[in-house]
Short mmCIF file of C-alpha atoms in Angstrom, two decimals:
data_model
loop_
_atom_site.label_atom_id
_atom_site.label_comp_id
_atom_site.label_asym_id
_atom_site.label_seq_id
_atom_site.Cartn_x
_atom_site.Cartn_y
_atom_site.Cartn_z
CA UNK J 1183 65.80 62.57 80.72
CA UNK J 1184 65.26 60.67 83.98
CA UNK J 1185 63.17 62.02 86.83
CA UNK J 1186 66.31 62.51 88.98
CA UNK J 1187 67.94 65.10 86.71
CA UNK J 1188 65.42 67.91 87.45
CA UNK J 1189 65.76 67.10 91.16
CA UNK J 1190 69.55 67.38 91.10
CA UNK J 1191 69.34 70.55 89.00
CA UNK J 1192 67.08 72.03 91.66
CA UNK J 1193 69.38 70.98 94.52
CA UNK J 1194 72.46 72.36 92.77
CA UNK J 1195 70.71 75.65 92.05
CA UNK J 1196 69.50 75.92 95.64
CA UNK J 1197 73.02 76.40 97.04
CA UNK J 1198 73.73 79.79 95.39
CA UNK J 1199 70.03 80.67 95.62
CA UNK J 1200 69.90 80.19 99.41
CA UNK J 1201 73.04 82.29 99.92
CA UNK J 1202 71.81 84.95 97.49
CA UNK J 1203 68.43 85.21 99.21
CA UNK J 1204 70.22 85.35 102.54
CA UNK J 1205 72.26 88.30 101.28
CA UNK J 1206 69.17 90.17 100.04
CA UNK J 1207 67.23 89.48 103.24
CA UNK J 1208 70.10 90.38 105.58
CA UNK J 1209 70.49 93.82 103.99
CA UNK J 1210 66.96 94.77 105.14
CA UNK J 1211 67.07 93.37 108.68
CA UNK J 1212 68.40 94.52 112.00
CA UNK J 1213 71.91 93.44 112.99
CA UNK J 1214 70.87 90.48 115.14
CA UNK J 1215 68.34 89.27 112.58
CA UNK J 1216 70.85 89.66 109.74
CA UNK J 1217 73.38 87.45 111.51
CA UNK J 1218 70.70 84.87 112.28
CA UNK J 1219 69.63 84.80 108.64
CA UNK J 1220 73.24 84.48 107.50
CA UNK J 1221 73.90 81.58 109.87
CA UNK J 1222 70.81 79.74 108.64
CA UNK J 1223 71.62 80.44 104.97
CA UNK J 1224 75.25 79.25 105.22
CA UNK J 1225 74.20 76.20 107.25
CA UNK J 1226 71.59 75.38 104.62
CA UNK J 1227 74.18 75.74 101.87
CA UNK J 1228 76.62 73.49 103.76
CA UNK J 1229 74.01 70.74 104.29
CA UNK J 1230 72.97 70.89 100.63
CA UNK J 1231 76.61 70.69 99.53
CA UNK J 1232 77.19 67.68 101.80
CA UNK J 1233 74.08 65.97 100.40
CA UNK J 1234 75.26 66.60 96.83
CA UNK J 1235 78.74 65.22 97.58
CA UNK J 1236 77.21 62.04 98.98
CA UNK J 1237 75.00 61.73 95.89
CA UNK J 1238 77.99 62.31 93.63
CA UNK J 1239 80.16 59.72 95.43
CA UNK J 1240 77.37 57.15 95.19
CA UNK J 1241 77.22 57.65 91.42
CA UNK J 1242 73.60 58.82 91.43
CA UNK J 1243 74.34 62.03 89.49
CA UNK J 1244 75.60 62.41 85.91
CA UNK J 1245 78.73 64.48 85.30
CA UNK J 1246 76.69 67.37 83.86
CA UNK J 1247 73.25 68.44 85.12
CA UNK J 1248 71.70 71.41 83.35
CA UNK J 1249 74.14 74.31 83.56
CA UNK J 1250 76.10 72.64 86.36
CA UNK J 1251 79.00 70.20 86.49
CA UNK J 1252 78.92 67.55 89.19
CA UNK J 1253 82.28 65.78 88.94
CA UNK J 1254 84.17 65.11 92.22
CA UNK J 1255 86.29 68.21 91.53
CA UNK J 1256 83.27 70.51 91.41
CA UNK J 1257 81.41 68.93 94.32
CA UNK J 1258 84.48 68.96 96.58
CA UNK J 1259 85.06 72.64 95.77
CA UNK J 1260 81.39 73.37 96.51
CA UNK J 1261 81.63 71.63 99.89
CA UNK J 1262 84.84 73.52 100.70
CA UNK J 1263 83.32 76.91 99.80
CA UNK J 1264 80.16 76.15 101.81
CA UNK J 1265 82.20 75.07 104.83
CA UNK J 1266 84.41 78.20 104.75
CA UNK J 1267 81.33 80.46 104.39
CA UNK J 1268 79.62 78.82 107.38
CA UNK J 1269 82.72 79.16 109.59
CA UNK J 1270 83.47 82.76 108.54
CA UNK J 1271 79.89 83.93 109.17
CA UNK J 1272 79.73 82.30 112.61
CA UNK J 1273 83.05 83.86 113.60
CA UNK J 1274 82.15 87.28 112.18
CA UNK J 1275 78.97 87.54 114.26
CA UNK J 1276 81.12 87.74 117.41
CA UNK J 1277 84.17 89.47 115.94
CA UNK J 1278 82.21 92.41 114.48
CA UNK J 1279 79.92 92.91 117.46
CA UNK J 1280 79.58 96.65 118.08
CA UNK J 1281 80.96 97.58 114.64
CA UNK J 1282 78.85 99.82 112.38
CA UNK J 1283 77.60 98.64 108.97
CA UNK J 1284 77.33 94.99 110.02
CA UNK J 1285 74.37 94.39 107.70
CA UNK J 1286 76.52 95.49 104.76
CA UNK J 1287 79.23 93.03 105.77
CA UNK J 1288 76.75 90.16 106.09
CA UNK J 1289 75.23 90.92 102.71
CA UNK J 1290 78.59 91.14 100.93
CA UNK J 1291 79.99 88.00 102.57
CA UNK J 1292 77.01 85.92 101.48
CA UNK J 1293 77.16 87.45 98.00
CA UNK J 1294 80.82 86.43 97.67
CA UNK J 1295 80.17 82.83 98.63
CA UNK J 1296 77.01 82.61 96.52
CA UNK J 1297 79.08 83.70 93.51
CA UNK J 1298 81.86 81.25 94.46
CA UNK J 1299 79.35 78.38 94.48
CA UNK J 1300 78.20 79.42 90.98
CA UNK J 1301 81.78 79.61 89.72
CA UNK J 1302 82.81 76.17 91.00
CA UNK J 1303 79.70 74.47 89.59
CA UNK J 1304 79.27 76.36 86.33
CA UNK J 1305 79.43 74.55 82.99
CA UNK J 1306 79.07 77.72 80.91
CA UNK J 1307 81.81 80.22 80.11
CA UNK J 1308 79.57 83.28 80.50
CA UNK J 1309 78.12 82.09 83.81
CA UNK J 1310 81.62 81.39 85.13
CA UNK J 1311 82.90 84.81 84.07
CA UNK J 1312 79.92 86.67 85.56
CA UNK J 1313 80.36 84.83 88.87
CA UNK J 1314 84.11 85.61 88.80
CA UNK J 1315 83.33 89.32 88.28
CA UNK J 1316 80.78 89.40 91.13
CA UNK J 1317 83.30 87.77 93.46
CA UNK J 1318 85.91 90.41 92.66
CA UNK J 1319 83.58 93.38 93.04
CA UNK J 1320 82.03 92.12 96.28
CA UNK J 1321 85.42 91.29 97.78
CA UNK J 1322 86.60 94.80 96.88
CA UNK J 1323 83.82 96.24 99.03
CA UNK J 1324 84.74 93.94 101.92
CA UNK J 1325 88.37 94.99 101.70
CA UNK J 1326 87.18 98.59 102.01
CA UNK J 1327 85.22 97.87 105.19
CA UNK J 1328 87.49 100.41 106.92
CA UNK J 1329 87.60 102.96 104.09
CA UNK J 1330 89.55 105.56 106.05
CA UNK J 1331 92.66 103.41 106.43
CA UNK J 1332 95.19 104.53 103.80
CA UNK J 1333 96.89 101.12 103.49
CA UNK J 1334 93.53 99.38 103.12
CA UNK J 1335 92.47 101.84 100.43
CA UNK J 1336 95.77 101.45 98.56
CA UNK J 1337 95.59 97.66 98.70
CA UNK J 1338 91.97 97.62 97.53
CA UNK J 1339 92.83 100.00 94.66
CA UNK J 1340 95.68 97.79 93.45
CA UNK J 1341 93.63 94.62 93.80
CA UNK J 1342 90.76 96.24 91.90
CA UNK J 1343 93.00 97.03 88.93
CA UNK J 1344 94.82 93.68 88.96
CA UNK J 1345 91.53 91.78 89.28
CA UNK J 1346 90.10 93.58 86.27
CA UNK J 1347 93.26 92.67 84.35
CA UNK J 1348 92.84 88.99 85.29
CA UNK J 1349 89.19 89.11 84.22
CA UNK J 1350 90.15 90.58 80.85
CA UNK J 1351 92.63 87.73 80.38
CA UNK J 1352 89.93 85.17 81.20
CA UNK J 1353 87.47 86.91 78.89
CA UNK J 1354 89.94 86.89 76.01
CA UNK J 1355 90.77 83.22 76.63
CA UNK J 1356 87.09 82.27 76.75
CA UNK J 1357 86.39 84.11 73.50
CA UNK J 1358 89.24 82.26 71.78
CA UNK J 1359 88.05 78.90 73.10
CA UNK J 1360 84.46 79.60 72.10
CA UNK J 1361 85.46 80.55 68.56
CA UNK J 1362 87.62 77.45 68.24
CA UNK J 1363 85.14 74.90 69.63
CA UNK J 1364 81.90 76.69 68.72
CA UNK J 1365 80.62 75.87 72.20
CA UNK J 1366 80.41 77.74 75.49
CA UNK J 1367 80.13 74.54 77.51
CA UNK J 1368 83.20 74.10 79.73
CA UNK J 1369 82.72 70.32 79.82
CA UNK J 1370 82.70 70.17 76.01
CA UNK J 1371 85.84 72.31 75.73
CA UNK J 1372 87.88 70.42 78.36
CA UNK J 1373 86.81 67.00 77.06
CA UNK J 1374 88.30 67.92 73.68
CA UNK J 1375 91.74 67.94 75.35
CA UNK J 1376 91.26 64.81 77.47
CA UNK J 1377 93.71 62.85 75.31
CA UNK J 1378 96.65 64.35 73.39
CA UNK J 1379 95.85 64.63 69.70
CA UNK J 1380 97.11 67.08 67.10
CA UNK J 1381 99.23 70.06 68.24
CA UNK J 1382 97.40 73.10 69.58
CA UNK J 1383 96.59 75.93 67.21
CA UNK J 1384 97.86 79.47 67.78
CA UNK J 1385 94.53 80.54 69.28
CA UNK J 1386 94.54 77.58 71.68
CA UNK J 1387 98.11 78.34 72.75
CA UNK J 1388 97.13 81.96 73.34
CA UNK J 1389 94.07 80.90 75.37
CA UNK J 1390 96.22 78.63 77.55
CA UNK J 1391 98.77 81.41 78.16
CA UNK J 1392 96.00 83.90 79.00
CA UNK J 1393 94.48 81.49 81.51
CA UNK J 1394 97.91 80.97 83.05
CA UNK J 1395 98.47 84.74 83.27
CA UNK J 1396 95.04 85.23 84.87
CA UNK J 1397 95.83 82.59 87.50
CA UNK J 1398 99.20 84.19 88.28
CA UNK J 1399 97.53 87.58 88.82
CA UNK J 1400 94.65 86.13 90.82
CA UNK J 1401 97.00 84.16 93.07
CA UNK J 1402 99.06 87.29 93.91
CA UNK J 1403 102.34 86.11 92.45
CA UNK J 1404 105.36 88.41 92.46
CA UNK J 1405 105.58 91.23 91.54
CA UNK J 1406 101.77 91.76 91.73
CA UNK J 1407 101.60 90.55 95.32
CA UNK J 1408 101.60 93.75 97.36
CA UNK J 1409 97.83 94.06 97.72
CA UNK J 1410 97.65 90.64 99.38
CA UNK J 1411 100.12 91.73 102.06
CA UNK J 1412 98.40 95.06 102.68
CA UNK J 1413 94.81 93.78 102.91
CA UNK J 1414 95.54 92.57 106.43
CA UNK J 1415 94.17 96.03 107.30
CA UNK J 1416 90.71 94.57 106.59
CA UNK J 1417 88.79 92.73 109.35
CA UNK J 1418 90.15 89.29 110.20
CA UNK J 1419 87.06 87.44 108.80
CA UNK J 1420 87.68 89.12 105.44
CA UNK J 1421 91.27 87.87 105.47
CA UNK J 1422 90.03 84.37 106.35
CA UNK J 1423 87.52 84.42 103.46
CA UNK J 1424 90.15 85.77 101.06
CA UNK J 1425 93.04 83.48 101.99
CA UNK J 1426 90.89 80.46 102.76
CA UNK J 1427 88.64 80.65 99.74
CA UNK J 1428 88.67 83.39 97.14
CA UNK J 1429 92.36 83.45 96.27
CA UNK J 1430 92.28 79.72 95.53
CA UNK J 1431 90.04 80.38 92.51
CA UNK J 1432 93.12 81.07 90.41
CA UNK J 1433 94.35 77.55 91.11
CA UNK J 1434 90.88 76.13 90.53
CA UNK J 1435 90.76 77.85 87.13
CA UNK J 1436 93.94 76.07 86.05
CA UNK J 1437 92.80 72.73 87.48
CA UNK J 1438 89.54 73.09 85.58
CA UNK J 1439 91.33 73.79 82.29
CA UNK J 1440 94.34 71.57 83.04
CA UNK J 1441 93.71 69.32 79.98
CA UNK J 1442 94.36 72.38 77.79
CA UNK J 1443 97.17 73.81 79.91
CA UNK J 1444 99.15 70.56 79.95
CA UNK J 1445 99.28 70.52 76.15
CA UNK J 1446 100.69 74.05 75.95
CA UNK J 1447 104.43 74.22 76.55
CA UNK J 1448 104.56 78.07 76.59
CA UNK J 1449 101.81 78.25 79.22
CA UNK J 1450 103.53 75.65 81.39
CA UNK J 1451 106.87 77.46 81.07
CA UNK J 1452 105.24 80.77 82.05
CA UNK J 1453 103.77 79.28 85.22
CA UNK J 1454 106.84 77.25 86.16
CA UNK J 1455 109.14 80.27 85.92
CA UNK J 1456 106.93 82.98 87.46
CA UNK J 1457 105.15 80.90 90.10
CA UNK J 1458 108.30 78.91 90.93
CA UNK J 1459 110.44 81.98 91.59
CA UNK J 1460 107.56 83.69 93.42
CA UNK J 1461 107.10 80.71 95.70
CA UNK J 1462 110.76 80.65 96.74
CA UNK J 1463 111.09 84.41 97.23
CA UNK J 1464 107.79 84.75 99.11
CA UNK J 1465 108.77 81.92 101.47
CA UNK J 1466 112.13 83.55 102.23
CA UNK J 1467 110.53 86.98 102.70
CA UNK J 1468 107.96 85.47 105.06
CA UNK J 1469 110.72 84.36 107.42
CA UNK J 1470 111.78 87.98 107.99
CA UNK J 1471 108.33 89.12 109.15
CA UNK J 1472 107.17 89.47 112.76
CA UNK J 1473 103.45 90.27 112.37
CA UNK J 1474 101.43 87.04 112.38
CA UNK J 1475 98.91 88.21 109.76
CA UNK J 1476 101.66 89.53 107.48
CA UNK J 1477 103.54 86.23 107.76
CA UNK J 1478 100.34 84.38 106.86
CA UNK J 1479 99.83 86.66 103.86
CA UNK J 1480 103.34 85.99 102.53
CA UNK J 1481 102.78 82.30 103.20
CA UNK J 1482 99.66 82.41 101.03
CA UNK J 1483 101.60 83.91 98.12
CA UNK J 1484 104.24 81.18 98.48
CA UNK J 1485 101.69 78.38 98.78
CA UNK J 1486 99.72 79.62 95.78
CA UNK J 1487 102.91 79.65 93.74
CA UNK J 1488 103.69 76.08 94.76
CA UNK J 1489 100.16 74.98 93.88
CA UNK J 1490 100.40 76.54 90.40
CA UNK J 1491 103.75 74.79 89.88
CA UNK J 1492 102.14 71.46 90.78
CA UNK J 1493 99.42 72.06 88.18
CA UNK J 1494 101.97 72.98 85.49
CA UNK J 1495 103.85 69.75 86.23
CA UNK J 1496 100.65 67.76 85.74
CA UNK J 1497 100.30 66.85 89.44
CA UNK J 1498 96.60 67.72 89.46
CA UNK J 1499 95.66 65.44 92.36
CA UNK J 1500 98.49 66.89 94.47
CA UNK J 1501 97.41 70.44 93.59
CA UNK J 1502 93.82 69.64 94.59
CA UNK J 1503 94.97 68.19 97.90
CA UNK J 1504 97.15 71.26 98.40
CA UNK J 1505 94.22 73.58 97.65
CA UNK J 1506 91.94 71.90 100.20
CA UNK J 1507 94.58 71.73 102.93
CA UNK J 1508 95.67 75.32 102.37
CA UNK J 1509 92.10 76.65 102.43
CA UNK J 1510 91.22 74.98 105.71
CA UNK J 1511 94.54 75.81 107.34
CA UNK J 1512 94.57 79.46 106.30
CA UNK J 1513 90.98 80.06 107.37
CA UNK J 1514 91.78 78.52 110.75
CA UNK J 1515 95.10 80.39 111.05
CA UNK J 1516 93.52 83.81 110.46
CA UNK J 1517 90.51 83.16 112.69
CA UNK J 1518 92.82 81.99 115.48
CA UNK J 1519 95.54 84.59 114.89
CA UNK J 1520 95.22 85.78 118.49
CA UNK J 1521 96.26 82.33 119.73
CA UNK J 1522 98.99 82.26 117.09
CA UNK J 1523 100.58 85.28 118.73
CA UNK J 1524 100.84 83.41 122.03
CA UNK J 1525 102.20 80.31 120.33
CA UNK J 1526 104.78 82.39 118.51
CA UNK J 1527 105.91 83.97 121.78
CA UNK J 1528 106.28 80.55 123.38
CA UNK J 1529 108.27 79.35 120.40
CA UNK J 1530 110.65 82.31 120.65
CA UNK J 1531 111.06 81.83 124.39
CA UNK J 1532 112.01 78.19 123.93
CA UNK J 1533 115.75 77.65 124.14
CA UNK J 1534 117.07 77.55 120.59
CA UNK J 1535 119.57 74.83 119.75
CA UNK J 1536 121.51 74.72 116.54
CA UNK J 1537 121.63 71.20 115.05
CA UNK J 1538 125.09 69.74 114.72
CA UNK J 1539 126.52 68.53 111.44
CA UNK J 1540 126.06 64.94 112.55
CA UNK J 1541 122.37 65.57 113.28
CA UNK J 1542 121.86 67.06 109.82
CA UNK J 1543 123.56 64.07 108.19
CA UNK J 1544 121.55 61.54 110.22
CA UNK J 1545 118.31 63.42 109.50
CA UNK J 1546 119.14 63.41 105.80
CA UNK J 1547 119.91 59.69 105.77
CA UNK J 1548 116.67 58.82 107.60
CA UNK J 1549 114.61 61.08 105.32
CA UNK J 1550 116.16 59.65 102.14
CA UNK J 1551 115.53 56.11 103.39
CA UNK J 1552 111.88 56.85 104.20
CA UNK J 1553 111.17 58.61 100.92
CA UNK J 1554 113.02 55.99 98.89
CA UNK J 1555 110.99 53.25 100.56
CA UNK J 1556 107.77 55.10 99.79
CA UNK J 1557 108.88 55.60 96.19
CA UNK J 1558 109.43 51.85 95.79
CA UNK J 1559 106.00 51.11 97.29
CA UNK J 1560 104.37 53.70 95.03
CA UNK J 1561 106.02 52.20 91.96
CA UNK J 1562 104.59 48.75 92.60
CA UNK J 1563 101.30 49.72 94.27
CA UNK J 1564 99.99 52.17 91.68
CA UNK J 1565 100.16 52.70 87.94
CA UNK J 1566 99.95 56.49 88.25
CA UNK J 1567 102.73 58.40 86.52
CA UNK J 1568 102.36 61.18 89.12
CA UNK J 1569 104.71 59.27 91.46
CA UNK J 1570 107.46 59.06 88.83
CA UNK J 1571 108.44 62.73 89.03
CA UNK J 1572 111.51 63.63 91.05
CA UNK J 1573 110.66 67.12 92.37
CA UNK J 1574 107.87 66.11 94.83
CA UNK J 1575 110.20 63.52 96.36
CA UNK J 1576 112.93 66.16 96.66
CA UNK J 1577 110.59 68.54 98.49
CA UNK J 1578 109.35 65.80 100.82
CA UNK J 1579 112.90 64.71 101.61
CA UNK J 1580 114.09 68.24 102.40
CA UNK J 1581 111.06 68.96 104.58
CA UNK J 1582 111.55 65.77 106.59
CA UNK J 1583 115.26 66.49 106.93
CA UNK J 1584 114.60 69.93 108.44
CA UNK J 1585 111.92 68.55 110.77
CA UNK J 1586 114.12 65.75 112.10
CA UNK J 1587 117.31 67.83 112.39
CA UNK J 1588 115.62 70.65 114.30
CA UNK J 1589 113.51 68.50 116.60
CA UNK J 1590 115.54 69.41 119.73
CA UNK J 1591 115.05 73.11 119.13
CA UNK J 1592 111.25 72.88 119.18
CA UNK J 1593 109.04 73.49 122.23
CA UNK J 1594 108.00 70.25 123.84
CA UNK J 1595 110.39 68.23 121.71
CA UNK J 1596 110.46 64.55 122.50
CA UNK J 1597 112.70 61.64 121.67
CA UNK J 1598 114.19 60.98 118.29
CA UNK J 1599 111.97 57.92 117.84
CA UNK J 1600 108.89 60.09 118.36
CA UNK J 1601 109.91 62.41 115.55
CA UNK J 1602 110.87 59.53 113.28
CA UNK J 1603 107.41 58.09 113.87
CA UNK J 1604 105.89 61.48 113.09
CA UNK J 1605 107.95 61.68 109.89
CA UNK J 1606 106.78 58.21 108.89
CA UNK J 1607 103.19 59.27 109.50
CA UNK J 1608 103.70 62.32 107.26
CA UNK J 1609 105.09 60.11 104.49
CA UNK J 1610 102.22 57.61 104.70
CA UNK J 1611 99.62 60.39 104.85
CA UNK J 1612 101.13 61.97 101.75
CA UNK J 1613 100.95 58.67 99.87
CA UNK J 1614 97.42 57.86 101.03
CA UNK J 1615 95.85 61.24 100.30
CA UNK J 1616 97.64 61.60 96.98
CA UNK J 1617 96.40 58.18 95.91
CA UNK J 1618 92.86 59.03 97.06
CA UNK J 1619 92.67 62.23 95.02
CA UNK J 1620 94.26 60.49 92.03
CA UNK J 1621 91.35 58.03 92.16
CA UNK J 1622 88.71 60.76 92.53
CA UNK J 1623 89.92 63.10 89.79
CA UNK J 1624 89.95 62.23 86.08
CA UNK J 1625 93.27 61.02 84.74
CA UNK J 1626 95.11 63.50 82.52
CA UNK J 1627 97.67 61.96 80.21
CA UNK J 1628 100.74 64.10 80.68
CA UNK J 1629 104.43 63.59 81.34
CA UNK J 1630 106.38 66.65 82.42
CA UNK J 1631 109.67 67.28 80.69
CA UNK J 1632 112.90 66.40 82.44
CA UNK J 1633 113.94 70.05 82.35
CA UNK J 1634 110.76 71.16 84.11
CA UNK J 1635 111.28 68.52 86.80
CA UNK J 1636 114.92 69.56 87.27
CA UNK J 1637 113.96 73.25 87.39
CA UNK J 1638 111.44 72.70 90.17
CA UNK J 1639 113.85 70.43 92.07
CA UNK J 1640 116.51 73.16 91.88
CA UNK J 1641 114.02 75.69 93.26
CA UNK J 1642 113.30 73.41 96.23
CA UNK J 1643 117.02 73.02 96.93
CA UNK J 1644 117.50 76.80 96.77
CA UNK J 1645 114.58 77.28 99.17
CA UNK J 1646 116.10 74.80 101.61
CA UNK J 1647 119.48 76.53 101.35
CA UNK J 1648 117.90 79.95 101.89
CA UNK J 1649 116.01 78.64 104.92
CA UNK J 1650 119.21 77.28 106.47
CA UNK J 1651 121.09 80.53 105.81
CA UNK J 1652 118.36 82.66 107.38
CA UNK J 1653 118.19 80.38 110.40
CA UNK J 1654 121.88 79.71 111.01
CA UNK J 1655 123.96 81.96 108.76
CA UNK J 1656 123.01 85.50 109.82
CA UNK J 1657 126.46 85.97 111.32
CA UNK J 1658 127.81 86.15 107.75
CA UNK J 1659 127.94 89.62 106.19
CA UNK J 1660 126.58 88.66 102.77
CA UNK J 1661 123.71 86.74 104.35
CA UNK J 1662 122.80 89.81 106.42
CA UNK J 1663 122.72 91.90 103.25
CA UNK J 1664 120.55 89.31 101.50
CA UNK J 1665 118.27 89.24 104.53
CA UNK J 1666 117.81 93.01 104.29
CA UNK J 1667 116.65 92.64 100.70
CA UNK J 1668 114.27 89.89 101.80
CA UNK J 1669 112.91 92.14 104.53
CA UNK J 1670 112.28 94.83 101.93
CA UNK J 1671 110.57 92.33 99.65
CA UNK J 1672 113.28 93.08 97.08
CA UNK J 1673 111.47 96.45 96.63
CA UNK J 1674 109.14 94.85 94.09
CA UNK J 1675 105.92 96.18 95.59
CA UNK J 1676 107.28 99.73 95.80
CA UNK J 1677 108.07 99.62 92.09
CA UNK J 1678 104.65 98.19 91.20
CA UNK J 1679 102.80 100.66 93.45
CA UNK J 1680 104.63 103.62 91.97
CA UNK J 1681 103.82 102.59 88.41
CA UNK J 1682 100.24 101.59 89.28
CA UNK J 1683 99.49 105.00 90.76
CA UNK J 1684 101.17 106.65 87.79
CA UNK J 1685 98.99 104.63 85.41
CA UNK J 1686 95.76 105.03 87.43
CA UNK J 1687 96.04 107.68 90.17
CA UNK J 1688 93.98 107.20 93.30
CA UNK J 1689 93.49 109.64 96.15
CA UNK J 1690 94.11 107.94 99.46
CA UNK J 1691 92.22 108.96 102.62
CA UNK J 1692 94.06 110.87 105.30
CA UNK J 1693 94.43 109.44 108.77
CA UNK J 1694 91.72 110.33 111.24
CA UNK J 1695 91.25 109.31 114.82
CA UNK J 1696 89.06 106.43 115.92
CA UNK J 1697 86.17 108.59 117.19
CA UNK J 1698 85.88 110.40 113.87
CA UNK J 1699 85.99 107.08 112.01
CA UNK J 1700 83.25 105.60 114.20
CA UNK J 1701 81.03 108.65 113.76
CA UNK J 1702 81.55 108.71 110.00
CA UNK J 1703 80.79 105.02 109.75
CA UNK J 1704 77.57 105.38 111.73
CA UNK J 1705 76.46 108.24 109.51
CA UNK J 1706 77.19 106.15 106.43
CA UNK J 1707 75.10 103.26 107.73
CA UNK J 1708 72.03 105.43 108.32
#
């Protein structure tokens, strides 16, 4: 063992240790001191994560150090979690000024991110599962920061039950994998599936399906999505931490065990069907919402579904890029939701203009030409099979078509050449970032079936058609009826809530006025 390995083990262990000590210290300090400690702890964790990423990129660290994994996947996730924790804590110090029980919030927030850093670095099944459990329990307490709000209590109750169900699935999958490989090392287990060999056994198939089910539950896929929509009752920083960090752990779980998942046809089918349909329905439901935070919550459910579909198709580098972009965007969107209200008002005040049929056709032709050109470049510039799938090109083409066709209906719209240039920039950025993450992440030998590719392509076409109908077809009677079902969320959450409360009853708090709530909170903090 070289002298550098103990040093890197110490540095890796310091990230969760600093956040954990910050949580313990903050709980015993005054409000101002607690926030100062939290800012220093999260800044220290961010600087350590940045240092470790630089060391990992330079090739100075081995892939496994002690109980930690240090591949680009793990180090990038550590840097992302550290960045989100630093931003959320800085914002919360101002947002929660004057609120009671601030020390409790600071302690729980740091505990969540300390556990997240353990989960994304862990190379041991038990350590990963313990960290996953701590994240869920601590986040439950944050979601109950306003315990007297009935909707918040109902959402937290449902999330608590669903989270325990996801943890049981992960536990069962880990037990099966441990018995099969006789090792609790995650790196040992995943390396066994690096290259396709003999068909998976029944226990391995079951483990893959259980991991897929856990990810679907954790990522709030329909019909177990209602809690994610209702937790907007929690403070905005909690929503930012949840949507920008914690909920992505379901996707990270599948990326981590993707070598196993991509050899299990039943697990892939489960994710492609459930997450694919959830993504389309959640996106259509989102368009019927007015509240900014509720729209963002539905958007998260849709984006998580799309990310899980990408993983099931074997597009690991695209899923990782999606995870990073979604985390940063959602954290920013929630923390700037006040500005989003103003932007939404300006967008609604802008004179709407329905694109003509000619504009749609021209936009489609330009988009197809751009994407086809990129596809030709990708074929000759890279050997990656990830660019050979049809569904990502279909989604990119439809998105560019909508952007170009509707350019005149957007506030501050410019010339057609400006939007064509913007579309070209989007295409090149997609190619560049996808190629970058394909180089950073280990190559997984997998070719998705034609039927899976066609299924996902069909879902994208249906989403595009539903978008156009909601935007320009509401004068039709059957579209209005469909829109009403979308507004009601197809009554899925009502059905789940009814059966959840029947299975595990929970007494919800009654509504009280703000003065009573403030007094009760102050008494509870003393």
